[in-house]
mmCIF file of C-alpha atoms in Angstrom:
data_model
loop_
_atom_site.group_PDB
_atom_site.id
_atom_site.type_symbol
_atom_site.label_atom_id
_atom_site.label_comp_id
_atom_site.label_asym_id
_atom_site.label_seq_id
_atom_site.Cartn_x
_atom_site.Cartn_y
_atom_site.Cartn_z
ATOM 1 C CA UNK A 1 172.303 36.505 77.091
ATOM 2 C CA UNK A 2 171.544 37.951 73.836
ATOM 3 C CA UNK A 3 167.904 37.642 74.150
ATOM 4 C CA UNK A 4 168.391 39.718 77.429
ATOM 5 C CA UNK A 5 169.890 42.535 75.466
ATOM 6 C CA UNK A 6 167.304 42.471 72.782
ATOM 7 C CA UNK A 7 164.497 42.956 75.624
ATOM 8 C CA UNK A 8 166.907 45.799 77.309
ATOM 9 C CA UNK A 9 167.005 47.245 73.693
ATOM 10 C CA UNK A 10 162.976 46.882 73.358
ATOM 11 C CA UNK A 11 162.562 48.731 76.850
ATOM 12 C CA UNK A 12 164.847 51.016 76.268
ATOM 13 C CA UNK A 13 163.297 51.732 73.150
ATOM 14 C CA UNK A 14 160.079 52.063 75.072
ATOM 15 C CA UNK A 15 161.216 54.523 77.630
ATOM 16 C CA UNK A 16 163.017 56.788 75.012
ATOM 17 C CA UNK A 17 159.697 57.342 73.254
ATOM 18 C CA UNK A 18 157.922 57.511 76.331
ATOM 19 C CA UNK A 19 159.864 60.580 77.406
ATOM 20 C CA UNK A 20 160.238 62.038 74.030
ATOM 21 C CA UNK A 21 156.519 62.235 74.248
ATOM 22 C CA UNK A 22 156.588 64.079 77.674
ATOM 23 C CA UNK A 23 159.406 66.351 76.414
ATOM 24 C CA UNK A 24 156.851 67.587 73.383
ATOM 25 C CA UNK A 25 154.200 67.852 76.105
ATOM 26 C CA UNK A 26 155.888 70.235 78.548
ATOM 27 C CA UNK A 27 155.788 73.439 75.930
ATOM 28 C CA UNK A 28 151.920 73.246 75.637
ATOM 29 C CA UNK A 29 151.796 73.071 79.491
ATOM 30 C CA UNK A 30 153.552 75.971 79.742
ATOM 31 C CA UNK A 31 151.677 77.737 76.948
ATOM 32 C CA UNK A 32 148.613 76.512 78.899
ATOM 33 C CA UNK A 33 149.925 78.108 82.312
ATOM 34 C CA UNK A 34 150.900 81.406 80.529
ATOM 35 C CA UNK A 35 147.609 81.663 78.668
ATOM 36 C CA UNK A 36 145.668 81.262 81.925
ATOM 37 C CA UNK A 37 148.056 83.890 83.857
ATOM 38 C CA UNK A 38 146.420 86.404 81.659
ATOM 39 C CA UNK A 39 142.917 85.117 81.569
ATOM 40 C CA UNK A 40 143.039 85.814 85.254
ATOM 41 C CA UNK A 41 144.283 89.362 84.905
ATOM 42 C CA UNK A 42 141.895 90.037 83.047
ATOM 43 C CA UNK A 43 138.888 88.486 84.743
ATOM 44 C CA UNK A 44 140.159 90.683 87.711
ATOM 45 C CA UNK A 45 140.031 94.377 85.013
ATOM 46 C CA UNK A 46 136.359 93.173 84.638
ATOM 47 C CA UNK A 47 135.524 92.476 87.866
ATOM 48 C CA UNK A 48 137.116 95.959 89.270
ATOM 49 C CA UNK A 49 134.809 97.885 86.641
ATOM 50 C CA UNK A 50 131.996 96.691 87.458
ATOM 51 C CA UNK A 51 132.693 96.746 91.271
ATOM 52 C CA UNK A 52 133.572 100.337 89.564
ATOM 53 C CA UNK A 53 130.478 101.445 88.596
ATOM 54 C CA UNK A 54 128.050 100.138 91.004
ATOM 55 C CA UNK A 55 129.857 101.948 93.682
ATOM 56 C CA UNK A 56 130.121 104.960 91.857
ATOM 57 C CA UNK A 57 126.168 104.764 90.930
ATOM 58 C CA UNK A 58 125.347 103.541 94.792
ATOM 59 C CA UNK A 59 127.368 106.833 96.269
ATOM 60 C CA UNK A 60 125.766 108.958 93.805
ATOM 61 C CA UNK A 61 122.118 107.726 94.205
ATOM 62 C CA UNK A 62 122.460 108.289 98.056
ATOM 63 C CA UNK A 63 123.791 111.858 97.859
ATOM 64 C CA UNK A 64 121.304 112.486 95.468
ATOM 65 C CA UNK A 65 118.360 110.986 97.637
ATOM 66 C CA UNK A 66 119.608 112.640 100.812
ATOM 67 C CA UNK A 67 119.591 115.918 99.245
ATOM 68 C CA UNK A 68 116.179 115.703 97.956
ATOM 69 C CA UNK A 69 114.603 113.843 100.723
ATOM 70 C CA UNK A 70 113.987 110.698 99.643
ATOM 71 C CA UNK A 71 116.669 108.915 102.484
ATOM 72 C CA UNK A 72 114.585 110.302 104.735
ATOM 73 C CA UNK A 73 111.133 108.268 106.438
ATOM 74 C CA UNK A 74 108.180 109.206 107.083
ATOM 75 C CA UNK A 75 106.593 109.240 110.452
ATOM 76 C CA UNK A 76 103.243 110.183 112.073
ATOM 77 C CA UNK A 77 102.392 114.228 113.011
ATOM 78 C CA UNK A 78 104.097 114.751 116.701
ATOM 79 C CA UNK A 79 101.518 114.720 118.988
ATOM 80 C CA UNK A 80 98.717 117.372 118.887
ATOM 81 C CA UNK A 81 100.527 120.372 118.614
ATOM 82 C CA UNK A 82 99.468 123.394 115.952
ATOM 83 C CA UNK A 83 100.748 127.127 115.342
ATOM 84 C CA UNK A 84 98.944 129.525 114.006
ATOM 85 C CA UNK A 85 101.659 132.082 112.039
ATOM 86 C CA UNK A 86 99.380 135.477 111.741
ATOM 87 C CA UNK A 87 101.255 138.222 109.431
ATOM 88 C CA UNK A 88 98.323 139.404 107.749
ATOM 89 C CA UNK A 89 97.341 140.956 111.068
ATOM 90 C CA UNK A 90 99.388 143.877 110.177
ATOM 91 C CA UNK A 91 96.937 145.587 108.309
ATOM 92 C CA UNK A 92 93.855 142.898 108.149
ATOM 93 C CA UNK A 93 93.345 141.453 111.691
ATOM 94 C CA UNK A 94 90.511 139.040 112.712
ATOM 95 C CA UNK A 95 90.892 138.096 116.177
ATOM 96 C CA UNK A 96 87.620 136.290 115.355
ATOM 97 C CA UNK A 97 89.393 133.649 112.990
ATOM 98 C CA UNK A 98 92.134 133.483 115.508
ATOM 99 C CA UNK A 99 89.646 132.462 118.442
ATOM 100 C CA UNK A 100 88.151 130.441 116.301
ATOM 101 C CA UNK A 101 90.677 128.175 115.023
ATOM 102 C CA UNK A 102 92.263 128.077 118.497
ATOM 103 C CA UNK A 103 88.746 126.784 120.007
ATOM 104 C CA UNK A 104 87.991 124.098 117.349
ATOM 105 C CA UNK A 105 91.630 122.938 117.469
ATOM 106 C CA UNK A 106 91.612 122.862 121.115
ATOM 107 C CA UNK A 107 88.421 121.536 121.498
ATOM 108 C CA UNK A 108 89.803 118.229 119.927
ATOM 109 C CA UNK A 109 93.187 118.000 122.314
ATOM 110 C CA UNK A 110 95.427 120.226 120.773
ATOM 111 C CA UNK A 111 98.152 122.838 122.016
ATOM 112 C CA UNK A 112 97.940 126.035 120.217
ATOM 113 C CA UNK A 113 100.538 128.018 119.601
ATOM 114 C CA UNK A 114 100.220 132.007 118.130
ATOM 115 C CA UNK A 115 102.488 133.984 116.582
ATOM 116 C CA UNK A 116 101.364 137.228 115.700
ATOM 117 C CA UNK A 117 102.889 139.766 113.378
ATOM 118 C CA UNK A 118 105.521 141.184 116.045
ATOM 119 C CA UNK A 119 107.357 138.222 115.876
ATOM 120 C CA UNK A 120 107.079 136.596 112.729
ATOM 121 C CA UNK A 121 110.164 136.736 111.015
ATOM 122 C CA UNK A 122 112.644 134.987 108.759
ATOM 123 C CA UNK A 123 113.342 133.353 112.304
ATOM 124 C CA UNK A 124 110.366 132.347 112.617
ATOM 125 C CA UNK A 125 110.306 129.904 109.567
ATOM 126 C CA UNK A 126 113.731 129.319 109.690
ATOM 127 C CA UNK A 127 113.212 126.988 112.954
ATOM 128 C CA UNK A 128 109.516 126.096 112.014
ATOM 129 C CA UNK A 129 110.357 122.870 111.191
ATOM 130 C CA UNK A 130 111.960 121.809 114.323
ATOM 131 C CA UNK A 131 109.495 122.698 116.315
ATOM 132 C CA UNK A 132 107.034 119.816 116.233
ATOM 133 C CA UNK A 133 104.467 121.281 114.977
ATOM 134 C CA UNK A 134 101.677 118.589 113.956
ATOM 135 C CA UNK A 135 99.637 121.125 111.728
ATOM 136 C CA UNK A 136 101.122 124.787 110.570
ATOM 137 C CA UNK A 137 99.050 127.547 109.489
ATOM 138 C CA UNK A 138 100.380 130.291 108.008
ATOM 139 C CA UNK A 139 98.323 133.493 107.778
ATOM 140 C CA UNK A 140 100.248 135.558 105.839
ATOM 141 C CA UNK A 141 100.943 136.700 102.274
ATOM 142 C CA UNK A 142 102.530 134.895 99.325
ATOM 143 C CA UNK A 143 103.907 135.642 95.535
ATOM 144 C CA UNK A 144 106.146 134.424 93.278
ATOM 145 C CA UNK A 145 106.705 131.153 95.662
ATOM 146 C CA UNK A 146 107.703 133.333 98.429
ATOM 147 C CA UNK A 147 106.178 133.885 102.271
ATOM 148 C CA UNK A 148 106.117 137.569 103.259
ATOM 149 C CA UNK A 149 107.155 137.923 106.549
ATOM 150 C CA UNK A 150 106.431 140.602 109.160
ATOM 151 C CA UNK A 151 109.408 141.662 109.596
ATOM 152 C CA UNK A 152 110.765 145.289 108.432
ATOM 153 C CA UNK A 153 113.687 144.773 105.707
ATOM 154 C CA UNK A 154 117.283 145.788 106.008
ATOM 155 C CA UNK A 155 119.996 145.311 103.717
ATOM 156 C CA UNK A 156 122.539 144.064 106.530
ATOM 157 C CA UNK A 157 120.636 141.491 107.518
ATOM 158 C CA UNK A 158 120.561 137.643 106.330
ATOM 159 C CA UNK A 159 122.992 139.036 104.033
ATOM 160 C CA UNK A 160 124.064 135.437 103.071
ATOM 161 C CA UNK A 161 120.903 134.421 102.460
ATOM 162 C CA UNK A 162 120.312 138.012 100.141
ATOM 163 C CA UNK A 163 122.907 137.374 98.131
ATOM 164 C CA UNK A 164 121.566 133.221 97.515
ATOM 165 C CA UNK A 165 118.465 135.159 96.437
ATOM 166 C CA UNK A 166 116.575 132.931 99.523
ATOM 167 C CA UNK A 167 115.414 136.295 100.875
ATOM 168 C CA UNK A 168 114.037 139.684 99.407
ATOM 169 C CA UNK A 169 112.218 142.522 100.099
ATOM 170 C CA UNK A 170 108.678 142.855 98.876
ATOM 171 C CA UNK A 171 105.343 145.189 100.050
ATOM 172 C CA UNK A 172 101.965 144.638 101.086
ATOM 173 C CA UNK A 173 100.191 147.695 100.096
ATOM 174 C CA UNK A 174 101.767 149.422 102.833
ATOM 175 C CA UNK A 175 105.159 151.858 102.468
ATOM 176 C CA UNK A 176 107.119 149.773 104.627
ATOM 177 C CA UNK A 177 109.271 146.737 102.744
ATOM 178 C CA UNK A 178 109.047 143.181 104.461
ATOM 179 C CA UNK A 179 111.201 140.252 104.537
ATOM 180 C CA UNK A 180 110.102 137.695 101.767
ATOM 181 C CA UNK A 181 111.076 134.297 102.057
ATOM 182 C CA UNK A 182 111.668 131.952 99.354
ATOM 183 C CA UNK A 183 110.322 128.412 98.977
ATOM 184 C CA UNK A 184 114.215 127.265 98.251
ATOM 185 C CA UNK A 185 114.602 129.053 101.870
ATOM 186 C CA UNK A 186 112.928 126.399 103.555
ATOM 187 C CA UNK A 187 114.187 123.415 101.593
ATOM 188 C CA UNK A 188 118.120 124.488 102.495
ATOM 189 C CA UNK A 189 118.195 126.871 105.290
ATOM 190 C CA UNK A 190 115.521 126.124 107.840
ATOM 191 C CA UNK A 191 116.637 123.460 110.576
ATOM 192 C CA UNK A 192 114.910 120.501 111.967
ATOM 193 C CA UNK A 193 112.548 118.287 109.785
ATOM 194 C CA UNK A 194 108.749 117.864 110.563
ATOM 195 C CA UNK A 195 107.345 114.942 111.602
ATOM 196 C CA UNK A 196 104.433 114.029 108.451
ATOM 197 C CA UNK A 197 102.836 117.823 109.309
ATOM 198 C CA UNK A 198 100.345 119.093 107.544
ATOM 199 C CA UNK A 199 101.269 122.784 106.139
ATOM 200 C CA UNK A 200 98.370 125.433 105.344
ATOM 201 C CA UNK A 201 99.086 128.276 103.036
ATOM 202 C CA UNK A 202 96.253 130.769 103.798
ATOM 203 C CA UNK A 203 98.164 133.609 100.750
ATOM 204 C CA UNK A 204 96.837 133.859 97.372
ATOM 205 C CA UNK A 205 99.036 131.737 95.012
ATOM 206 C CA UNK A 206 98.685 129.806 91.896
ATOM 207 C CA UNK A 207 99.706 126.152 90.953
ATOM 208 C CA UNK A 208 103.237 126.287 90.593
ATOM 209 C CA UNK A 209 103.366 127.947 93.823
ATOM 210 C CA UNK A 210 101.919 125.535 95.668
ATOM 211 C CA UNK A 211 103.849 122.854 93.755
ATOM 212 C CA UNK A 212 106.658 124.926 94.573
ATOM 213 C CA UNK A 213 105.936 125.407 98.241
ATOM 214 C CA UNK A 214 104.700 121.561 98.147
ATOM 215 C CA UNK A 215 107.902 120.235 97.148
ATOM 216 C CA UNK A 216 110.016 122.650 99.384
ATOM 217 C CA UNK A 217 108.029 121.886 102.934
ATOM 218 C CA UNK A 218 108.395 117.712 101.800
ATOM 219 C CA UNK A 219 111.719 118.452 101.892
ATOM 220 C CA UNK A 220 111.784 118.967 105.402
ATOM 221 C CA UNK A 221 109.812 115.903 105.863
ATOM 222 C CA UNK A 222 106.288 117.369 106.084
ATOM 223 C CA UNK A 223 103.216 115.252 104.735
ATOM 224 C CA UNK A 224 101.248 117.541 103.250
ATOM 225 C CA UNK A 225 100.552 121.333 102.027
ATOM 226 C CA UNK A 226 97.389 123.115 100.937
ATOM 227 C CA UNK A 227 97.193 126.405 99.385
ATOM 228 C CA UNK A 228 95.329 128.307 97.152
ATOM 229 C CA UNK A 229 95.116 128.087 93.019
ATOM 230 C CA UNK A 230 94.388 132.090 92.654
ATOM 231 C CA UNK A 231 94.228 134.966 94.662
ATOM 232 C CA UNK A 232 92.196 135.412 97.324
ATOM 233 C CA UNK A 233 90.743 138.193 99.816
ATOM 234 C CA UNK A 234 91.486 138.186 103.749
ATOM 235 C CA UNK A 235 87.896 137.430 104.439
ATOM 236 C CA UNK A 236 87.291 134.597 101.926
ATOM 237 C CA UNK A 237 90.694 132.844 102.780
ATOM 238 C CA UNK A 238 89.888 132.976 107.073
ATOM 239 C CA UNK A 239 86.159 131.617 106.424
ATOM 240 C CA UNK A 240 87.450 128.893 104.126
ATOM 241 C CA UNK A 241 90.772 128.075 106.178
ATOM 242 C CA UNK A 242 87.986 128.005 109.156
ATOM 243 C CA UNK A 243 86.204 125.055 107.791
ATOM 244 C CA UNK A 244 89.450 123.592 106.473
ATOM 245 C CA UNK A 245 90.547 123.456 110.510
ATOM 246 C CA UNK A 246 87.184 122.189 111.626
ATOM 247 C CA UNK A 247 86.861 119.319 108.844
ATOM 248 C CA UNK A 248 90.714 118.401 109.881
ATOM 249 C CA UNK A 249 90.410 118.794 113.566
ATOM 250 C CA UNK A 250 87.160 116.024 113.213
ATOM 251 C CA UNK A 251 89.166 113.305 111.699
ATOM 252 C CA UNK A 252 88.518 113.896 107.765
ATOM 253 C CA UNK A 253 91.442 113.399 105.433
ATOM 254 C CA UNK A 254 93.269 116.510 104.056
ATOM 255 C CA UNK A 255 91.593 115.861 100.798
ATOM 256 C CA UNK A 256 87.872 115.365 102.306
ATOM 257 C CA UNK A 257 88.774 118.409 104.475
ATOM 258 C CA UNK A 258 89.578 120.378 101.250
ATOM 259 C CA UNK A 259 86.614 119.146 99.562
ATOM 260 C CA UNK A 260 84.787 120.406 102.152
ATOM 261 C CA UNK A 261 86.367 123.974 101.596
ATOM 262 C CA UNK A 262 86.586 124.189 97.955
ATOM 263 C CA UNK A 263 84.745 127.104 97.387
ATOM 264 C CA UNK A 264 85.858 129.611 95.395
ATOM 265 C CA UNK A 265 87.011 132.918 95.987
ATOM 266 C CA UNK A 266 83.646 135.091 94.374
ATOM 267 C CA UNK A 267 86.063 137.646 92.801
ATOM 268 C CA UNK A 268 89.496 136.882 92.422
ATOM 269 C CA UNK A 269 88.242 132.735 92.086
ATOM 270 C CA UNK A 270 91.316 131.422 94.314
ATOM 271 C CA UNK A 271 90.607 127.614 95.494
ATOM 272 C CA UNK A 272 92.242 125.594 98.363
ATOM 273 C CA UNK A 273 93.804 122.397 96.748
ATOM 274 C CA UNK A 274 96.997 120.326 98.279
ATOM 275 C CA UNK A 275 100.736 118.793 97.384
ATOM 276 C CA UNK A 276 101.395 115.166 98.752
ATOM 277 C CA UNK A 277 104.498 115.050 99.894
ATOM 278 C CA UNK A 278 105.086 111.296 99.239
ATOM 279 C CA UNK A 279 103.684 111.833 95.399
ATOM 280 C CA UNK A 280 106.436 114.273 95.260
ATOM 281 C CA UNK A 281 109.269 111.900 96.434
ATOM 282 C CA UNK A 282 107.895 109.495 94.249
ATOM 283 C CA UNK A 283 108.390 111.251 91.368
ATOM 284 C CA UNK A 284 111.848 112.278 92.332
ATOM 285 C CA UNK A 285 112.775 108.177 92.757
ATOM 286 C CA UNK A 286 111.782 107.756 89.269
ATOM 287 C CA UNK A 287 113.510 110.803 88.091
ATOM 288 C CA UNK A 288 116.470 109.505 90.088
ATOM 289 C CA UNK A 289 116.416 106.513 88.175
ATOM 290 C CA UNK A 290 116.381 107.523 84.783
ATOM 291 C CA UNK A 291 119.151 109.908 85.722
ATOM 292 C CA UNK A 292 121.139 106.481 86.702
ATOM 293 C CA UNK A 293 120.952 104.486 84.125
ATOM 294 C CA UNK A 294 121.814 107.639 81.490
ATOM 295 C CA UNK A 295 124.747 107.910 83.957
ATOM 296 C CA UNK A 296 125.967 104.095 83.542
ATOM 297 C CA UNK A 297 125.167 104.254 80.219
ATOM 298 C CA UNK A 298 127.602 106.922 79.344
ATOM 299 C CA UNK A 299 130.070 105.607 82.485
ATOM 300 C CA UNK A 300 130.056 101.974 80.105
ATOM 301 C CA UNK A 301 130.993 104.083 76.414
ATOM 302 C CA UNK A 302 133.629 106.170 78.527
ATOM 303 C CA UNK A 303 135.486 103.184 80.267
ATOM 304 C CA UNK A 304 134.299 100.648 77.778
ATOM 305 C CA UNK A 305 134.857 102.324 74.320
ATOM 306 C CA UNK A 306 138.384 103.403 74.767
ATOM 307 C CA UNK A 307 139.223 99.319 76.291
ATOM 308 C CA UNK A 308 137.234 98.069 72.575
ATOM 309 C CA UNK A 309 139.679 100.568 70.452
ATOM 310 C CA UNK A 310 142.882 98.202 71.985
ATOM 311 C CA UNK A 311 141.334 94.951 72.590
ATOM 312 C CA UNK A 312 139.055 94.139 69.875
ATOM 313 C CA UNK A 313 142.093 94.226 67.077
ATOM 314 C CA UNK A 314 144.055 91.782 69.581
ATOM 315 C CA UNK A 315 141.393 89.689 69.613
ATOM 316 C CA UNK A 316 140.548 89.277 66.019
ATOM 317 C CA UNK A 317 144.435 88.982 66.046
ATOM 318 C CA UNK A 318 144.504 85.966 67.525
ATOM 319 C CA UNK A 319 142.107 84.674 65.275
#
């Protein structure tokens, strides 16, 4: 019997220590449960800023790219179809260039479309791009990145687009004041998007124009545009623009067709050269993302440094 109660004393002994030990135990587990409620929390605040800041870098890269045309692809010239835009006519006509661009062009399947100086207005390249026009040809005079138009200018009309500076008035050696259309015109106001055309400045100009003009036509989705470097003189600018159509019309590329009318003008020296539209965009994607990583760059120091101010003296707290 008392042998019993030293073994009941020995087990007992046993059990007390056994739960003493479990009683220590149960503050560290709950020290271990709090410390991982707020590892979570905060697994979650890093999660949510980055979630953060590739949304707000994804929404602005594709209003960016939609406004400059990059969301936008690229498709093959609709069908055979070319206009032939004739302002100059007004006081230099040459129904001889006109017949013979429309022969050569037609010669080879296309539909040819005039528009002589009665009726080309602001209108007229405010809806040029929706027209499907494969190849545009714009006889008429440029300066200062802007198409001169053929029609008379009034103060109380386009007013909207007078006051956005899109359209002005401007001469052409004559006393009555045209409409002049700005290259930023045709980027924002005209409707409809070509399909890959190719666009053919026939005004004098100078580089930056025809960057200018380049940049504004690819934003409406055309493929190409070829102007001059310089001025140039009515009759230089229809024989060159003449073999430019005839080169094109035969299945050359735009830039063997403008090596085949690179001539110079003999007096004023003005030389047909071209914009690639997709060189443009290119440039604009790399542009786009430079501008993106400045942007999460500074978004990290704004959300980032005032989190470090707070956390890193907790954390070397704790240490």
């Amino acid at each position: 019997m008392g042998q019993k109660i030293k073994r009941e004393n020995s087990f007992d002994t046993l059990l007390n220590q056994s739960l003493d030990k479990q009683a220590h135990g149960r503050p560290t587990a709950r020290y271990a449960g709090k410390a991982a409620s707020r590892i979570w929390p905060r697994r979650h605040v890093r999660l949510t800023l980055s979630l953060t800041i590739l949304l707000v870098i994804g929404l602005g890269a594709s209003v960016w790219a939609w406004q400059n045309g990059i969301w936008f692809p690229t498709s093959s010239p609709n069908g055979l179809r070319a206009v032939l835009i004739d302002g100059l006519s007004v006081n230099n006509p040459d129904p001889s260039f006109t017949d013979n661009v429309t022969r050569t062009l037609s010669s080879v399947g296309y539909t040819v479309d005039y528009i002589g100086p009665d009726k080309f207005t602001v209108d007229t390249l405010a809806n040029l791009p929706s027209q499907g026009y494969g190849l545009v040809i714009i006889r008429a005079h440029t300066a200062h990145s802007a198409i001169i138009t053929s029609e008379p200018y009034t103060s109380s009309k386009y007013v909207f687009a007078q006051l956005a500076g899109h359209v002005s008035p401007a001469t052409i050696g004559t006393p009555v004041e045209y409409f002049a259309v700005e290259a930023q015109f045709i980027s924002s106001e005209s409707h409809g998007r070509f399909q890959n055309s190719i666009i053919v400045l026939m005004g004098c100009g100078d580089p930056g124009d025809r960057e200018t003009f380049g940049a504004a036509f690819a934003d409406k989705g055309a493929g190409y545009l070829i102007g001059f470097d310089n001025s140039v003189s009515a009759q230089f600018t229809d024989s060159e623009t003449s073999t430019l159509v005839s080169a094109l019309a035969h299945g050359n590329t735009v830039q063997e067709s403008v090596n085949l009318a690179s001539n110079a003008d003999p007096v004023y020296r003005g030389q047909f050269g071209f914009v690639v539209a997709s060189s443009i965009l290119q440039q604009r994607t790399v542009n786009l993302l430079s501008e993106l990583s400045l942007f999460a760059i500074f978004f990290i120091i704004l959300v980032f440094g005032p989190l470090s101010v707070f956390l890193v003296p907790k954390l070397l707290a704790r240490r």
